[in-house]
Coordinates of N, CA and C in Angstrom, one line a residue:
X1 N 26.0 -45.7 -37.2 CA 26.1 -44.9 -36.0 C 25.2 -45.5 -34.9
X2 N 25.7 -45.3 -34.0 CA 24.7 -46.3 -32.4 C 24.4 -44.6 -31.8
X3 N 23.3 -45.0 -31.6 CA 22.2 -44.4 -30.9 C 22.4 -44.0 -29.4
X4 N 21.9 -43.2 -28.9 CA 23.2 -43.0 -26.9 C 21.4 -43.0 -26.6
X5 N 21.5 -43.6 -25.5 CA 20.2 -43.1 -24.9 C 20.8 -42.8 -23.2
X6 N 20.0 -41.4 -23.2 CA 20.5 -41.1 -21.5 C 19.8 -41.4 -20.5
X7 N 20.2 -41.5 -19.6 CA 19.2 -42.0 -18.6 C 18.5 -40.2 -18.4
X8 N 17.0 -40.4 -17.9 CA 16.7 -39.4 -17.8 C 16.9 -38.8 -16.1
X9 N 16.5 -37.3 -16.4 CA 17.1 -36.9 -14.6 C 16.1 -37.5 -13.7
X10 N 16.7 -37.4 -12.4 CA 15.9 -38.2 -11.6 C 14.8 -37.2 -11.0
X11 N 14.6 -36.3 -11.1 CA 13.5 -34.7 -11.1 C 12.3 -35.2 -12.2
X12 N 12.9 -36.2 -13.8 CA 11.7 -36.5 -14.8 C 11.0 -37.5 -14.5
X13 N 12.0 -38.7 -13.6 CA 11.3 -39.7 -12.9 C 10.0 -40.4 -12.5
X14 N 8.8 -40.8 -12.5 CA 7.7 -41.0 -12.3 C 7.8 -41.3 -10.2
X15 N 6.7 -40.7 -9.8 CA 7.3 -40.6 -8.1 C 5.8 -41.2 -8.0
X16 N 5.8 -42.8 -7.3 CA 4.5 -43.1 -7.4 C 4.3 -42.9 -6.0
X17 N 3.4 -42.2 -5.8 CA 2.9 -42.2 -4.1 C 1.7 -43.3 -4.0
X18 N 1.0 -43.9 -4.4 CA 0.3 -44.4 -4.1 C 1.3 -46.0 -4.1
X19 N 2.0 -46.1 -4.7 CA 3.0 -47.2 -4.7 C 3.8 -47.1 -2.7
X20 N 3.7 -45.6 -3.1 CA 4.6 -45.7 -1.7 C 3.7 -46.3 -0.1
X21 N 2.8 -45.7 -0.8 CA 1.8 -45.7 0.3 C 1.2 -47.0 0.8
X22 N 1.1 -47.9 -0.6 CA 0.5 -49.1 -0.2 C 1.9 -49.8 0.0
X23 N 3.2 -49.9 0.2 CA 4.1 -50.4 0.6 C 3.9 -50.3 2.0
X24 N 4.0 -48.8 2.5 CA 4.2 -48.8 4.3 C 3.5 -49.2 4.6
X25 N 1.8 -49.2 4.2 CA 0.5 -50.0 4.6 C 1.3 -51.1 5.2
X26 N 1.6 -51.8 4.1 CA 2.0 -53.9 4.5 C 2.8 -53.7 5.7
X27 N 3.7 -52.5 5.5 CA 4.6 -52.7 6.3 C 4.3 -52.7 7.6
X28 N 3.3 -51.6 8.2 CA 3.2 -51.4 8.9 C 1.6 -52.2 9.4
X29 N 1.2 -53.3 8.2 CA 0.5 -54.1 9.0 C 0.9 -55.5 9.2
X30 N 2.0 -55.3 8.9 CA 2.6 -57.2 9.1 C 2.7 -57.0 10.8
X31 N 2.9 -58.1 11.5 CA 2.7 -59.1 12.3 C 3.9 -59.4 13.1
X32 N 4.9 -59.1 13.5 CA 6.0 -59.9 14.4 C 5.7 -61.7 14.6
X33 N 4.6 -61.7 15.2 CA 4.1 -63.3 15.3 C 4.1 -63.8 14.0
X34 N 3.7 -63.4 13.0 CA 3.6 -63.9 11.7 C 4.7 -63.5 10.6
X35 N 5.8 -62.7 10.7 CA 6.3 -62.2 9.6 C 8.1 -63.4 9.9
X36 N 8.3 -63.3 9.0 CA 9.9 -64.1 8.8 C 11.1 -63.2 8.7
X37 N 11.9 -63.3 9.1 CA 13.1 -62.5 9.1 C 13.3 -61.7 7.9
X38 N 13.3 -62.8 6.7 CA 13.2 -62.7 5.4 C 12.7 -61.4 5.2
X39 N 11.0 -61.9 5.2 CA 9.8 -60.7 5.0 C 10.0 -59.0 5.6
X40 N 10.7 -59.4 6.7 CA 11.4 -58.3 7.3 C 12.4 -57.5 6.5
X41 N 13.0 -57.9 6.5 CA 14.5 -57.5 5.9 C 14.1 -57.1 4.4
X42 N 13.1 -57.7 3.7 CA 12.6 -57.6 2.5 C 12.0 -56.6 2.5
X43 N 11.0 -56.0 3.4 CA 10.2 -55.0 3.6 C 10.7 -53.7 3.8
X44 N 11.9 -54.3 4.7 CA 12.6 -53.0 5.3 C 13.8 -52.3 4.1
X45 N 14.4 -53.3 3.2 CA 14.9 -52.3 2.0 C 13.9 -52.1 1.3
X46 N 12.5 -52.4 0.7 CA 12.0 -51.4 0.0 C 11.5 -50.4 0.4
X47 N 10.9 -50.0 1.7 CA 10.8 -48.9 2.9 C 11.4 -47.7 2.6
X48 N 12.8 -48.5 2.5 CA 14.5 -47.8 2.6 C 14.7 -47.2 1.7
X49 N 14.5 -47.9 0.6 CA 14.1 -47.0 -0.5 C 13.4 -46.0 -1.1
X50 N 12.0 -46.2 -0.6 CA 11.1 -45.0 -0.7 C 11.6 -44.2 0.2
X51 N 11.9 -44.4 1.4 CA 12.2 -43.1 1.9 C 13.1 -42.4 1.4
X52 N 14.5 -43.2 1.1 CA 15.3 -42.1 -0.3 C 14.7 -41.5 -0.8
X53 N 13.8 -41.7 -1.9 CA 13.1 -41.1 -2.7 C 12.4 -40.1 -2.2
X54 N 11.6 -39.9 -1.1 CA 11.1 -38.9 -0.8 C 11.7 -37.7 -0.2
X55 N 13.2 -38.2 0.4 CA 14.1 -37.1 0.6 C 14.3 -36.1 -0.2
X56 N 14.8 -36.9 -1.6 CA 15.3 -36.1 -2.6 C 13.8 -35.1 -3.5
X57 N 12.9 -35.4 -2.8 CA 11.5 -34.3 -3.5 C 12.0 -32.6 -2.4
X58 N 11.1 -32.2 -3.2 CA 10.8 -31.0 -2.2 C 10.1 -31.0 -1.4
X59 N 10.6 -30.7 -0.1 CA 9.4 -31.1 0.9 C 8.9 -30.2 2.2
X60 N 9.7 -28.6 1.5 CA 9.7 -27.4 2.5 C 10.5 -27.7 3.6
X61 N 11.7 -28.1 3.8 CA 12.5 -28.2 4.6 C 12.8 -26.9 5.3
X62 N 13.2 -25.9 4.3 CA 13.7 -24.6 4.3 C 12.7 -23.5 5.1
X63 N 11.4 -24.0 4.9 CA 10.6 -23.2 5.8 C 9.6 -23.8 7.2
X64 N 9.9 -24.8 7.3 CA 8.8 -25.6 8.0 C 10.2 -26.3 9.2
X65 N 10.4 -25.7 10.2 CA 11.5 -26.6 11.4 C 10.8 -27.7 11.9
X66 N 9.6 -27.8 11.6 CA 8.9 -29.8 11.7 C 9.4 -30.5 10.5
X67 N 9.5 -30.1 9.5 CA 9.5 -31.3 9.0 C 11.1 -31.3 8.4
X68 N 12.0 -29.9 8.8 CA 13.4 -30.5 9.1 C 13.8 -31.2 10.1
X69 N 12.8 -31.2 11.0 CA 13.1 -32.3 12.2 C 13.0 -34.1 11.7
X70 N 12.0 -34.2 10.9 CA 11.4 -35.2 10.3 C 12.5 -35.9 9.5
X71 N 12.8 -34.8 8.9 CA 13.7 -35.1 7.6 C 15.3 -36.0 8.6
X72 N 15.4 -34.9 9.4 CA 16.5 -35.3 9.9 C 16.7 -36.6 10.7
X73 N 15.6 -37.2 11.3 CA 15.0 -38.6 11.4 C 15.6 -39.3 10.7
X74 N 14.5 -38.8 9.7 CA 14.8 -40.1 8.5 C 16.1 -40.0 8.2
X75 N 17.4 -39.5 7.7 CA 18.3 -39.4 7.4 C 19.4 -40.3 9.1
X76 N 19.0 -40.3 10.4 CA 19.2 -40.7 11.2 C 18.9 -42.2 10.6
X77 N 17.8 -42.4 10.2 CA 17.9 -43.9 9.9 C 18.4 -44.5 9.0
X78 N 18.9 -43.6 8.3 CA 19.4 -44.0 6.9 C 20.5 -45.0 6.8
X79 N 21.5 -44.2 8.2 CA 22.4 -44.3 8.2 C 22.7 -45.9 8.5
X80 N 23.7 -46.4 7.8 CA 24.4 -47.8 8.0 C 24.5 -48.1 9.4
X81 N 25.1 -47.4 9.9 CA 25.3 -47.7 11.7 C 23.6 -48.3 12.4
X82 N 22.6 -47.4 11.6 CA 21.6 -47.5 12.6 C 20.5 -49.1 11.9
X83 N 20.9 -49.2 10.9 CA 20.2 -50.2 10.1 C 20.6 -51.8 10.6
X84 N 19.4 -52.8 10.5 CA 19.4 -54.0 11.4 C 20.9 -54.7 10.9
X85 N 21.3 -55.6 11.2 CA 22.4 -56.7 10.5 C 22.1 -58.1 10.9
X86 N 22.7 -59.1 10.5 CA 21.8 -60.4 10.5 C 21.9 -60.6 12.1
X87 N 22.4 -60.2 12.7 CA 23.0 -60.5 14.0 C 21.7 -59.9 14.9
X88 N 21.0 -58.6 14.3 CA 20.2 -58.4 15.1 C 18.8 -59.0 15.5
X89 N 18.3 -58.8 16.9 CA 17.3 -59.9 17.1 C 16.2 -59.8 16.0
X90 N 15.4 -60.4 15.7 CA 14.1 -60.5 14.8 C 13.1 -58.8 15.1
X91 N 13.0 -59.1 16.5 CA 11.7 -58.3 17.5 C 12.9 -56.7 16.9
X92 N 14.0 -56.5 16.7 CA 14.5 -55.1 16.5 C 14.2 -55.0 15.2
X93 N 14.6 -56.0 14.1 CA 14.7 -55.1 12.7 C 13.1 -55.5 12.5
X94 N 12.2 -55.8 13.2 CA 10.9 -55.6 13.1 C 10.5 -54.2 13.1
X95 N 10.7 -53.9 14.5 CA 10.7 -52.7 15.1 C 11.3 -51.3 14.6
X96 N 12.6 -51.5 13.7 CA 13.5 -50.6 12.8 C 12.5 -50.6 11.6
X97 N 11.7 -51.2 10.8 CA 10.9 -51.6 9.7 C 10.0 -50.7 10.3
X98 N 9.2 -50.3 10.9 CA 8.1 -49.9 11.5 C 8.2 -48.7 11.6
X99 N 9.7 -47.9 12.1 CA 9.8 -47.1 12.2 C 10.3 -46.0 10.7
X100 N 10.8 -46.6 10.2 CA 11.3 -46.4 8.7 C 9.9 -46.0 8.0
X101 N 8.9 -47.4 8.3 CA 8.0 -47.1 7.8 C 7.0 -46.1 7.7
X102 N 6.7 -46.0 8.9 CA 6.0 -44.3 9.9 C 6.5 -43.3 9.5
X103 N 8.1 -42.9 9.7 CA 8.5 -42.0 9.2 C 8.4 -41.6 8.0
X104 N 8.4 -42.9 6.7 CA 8.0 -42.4 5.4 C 6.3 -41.9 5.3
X105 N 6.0 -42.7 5.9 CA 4.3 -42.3 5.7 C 3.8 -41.2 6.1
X106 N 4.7 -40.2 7.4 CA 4.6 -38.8 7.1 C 5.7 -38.2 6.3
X107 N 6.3 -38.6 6.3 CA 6.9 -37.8 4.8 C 6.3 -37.8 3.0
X108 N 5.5 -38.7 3.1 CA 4.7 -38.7 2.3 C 3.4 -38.1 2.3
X109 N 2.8 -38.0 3.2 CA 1.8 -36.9 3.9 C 2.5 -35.4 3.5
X110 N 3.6 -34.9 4.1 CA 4.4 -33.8 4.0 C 4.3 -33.7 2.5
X111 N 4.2 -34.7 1.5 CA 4.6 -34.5 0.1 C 3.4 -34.2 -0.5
X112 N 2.3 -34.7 -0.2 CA 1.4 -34.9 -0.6 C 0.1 -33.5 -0.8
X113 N 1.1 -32.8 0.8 CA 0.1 -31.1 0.9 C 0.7 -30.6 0.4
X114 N 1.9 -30.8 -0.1 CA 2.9 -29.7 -0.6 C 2.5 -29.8 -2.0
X115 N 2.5 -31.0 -2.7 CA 2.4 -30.9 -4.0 C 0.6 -31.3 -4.0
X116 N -0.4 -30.9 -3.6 CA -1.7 -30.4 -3.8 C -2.1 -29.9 -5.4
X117 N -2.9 -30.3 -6.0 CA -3.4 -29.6 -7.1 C -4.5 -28.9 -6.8

């Protein structure tokens, strides 16, 4: 008999904030003069992805109309339409990275009072 292993829910998850945190750091201390398209684009889906991540926490959306405003941001950026493509200049998906980034970094702030010990 084989053995089933489930993936566990994404609620049991491990949510590393300090992982998150020191990501938007880089992000938001790299360089336009010094960073590569590459580094960019690199930066900006792992960004992309924490900020998923933080969506899906609890983050008092329901009581707080700042940080449904926030939320709603981030979900503005989420979107495909608004995300860089190779076509765009360097100085934008710099600038899209930056802002991705910021935005997570209070959303993470937002997560961080809320889940207080």
């Amino acid at each position: 008999m084989t053995h089933r292993h489930e993936a566990p829910a994404v609620d049991s998850l491990p949510f590393d904030t300090e992982l998150i945190a020191d990501s938007t750091d880089a992000a938001l201390h790299m360089e336009l003069s010094t960073s590569t398209r590459e580094d960019i684009s690199a930066r900006t889906a792992i960004v992309i992805k924490q900020l998923g991540l933080l969506l899906g926490q609890e983050l008092g959306t329901d009581q707080d109309p700042a940080i449904r405003a926030l939320c709603r941001q981030a979900y503005r950026l989420l979107e495909l339409s608004e995300r860089p493509t190779k076509e765009t200049p360097v100085f934008r998906a710099f600038f899209f990275m930056r802002d991705v980034a910021g935005l997570t970094r209070r959303l993470l702030w937002v997560y961080g009072e809320k889940n207080r010990s």
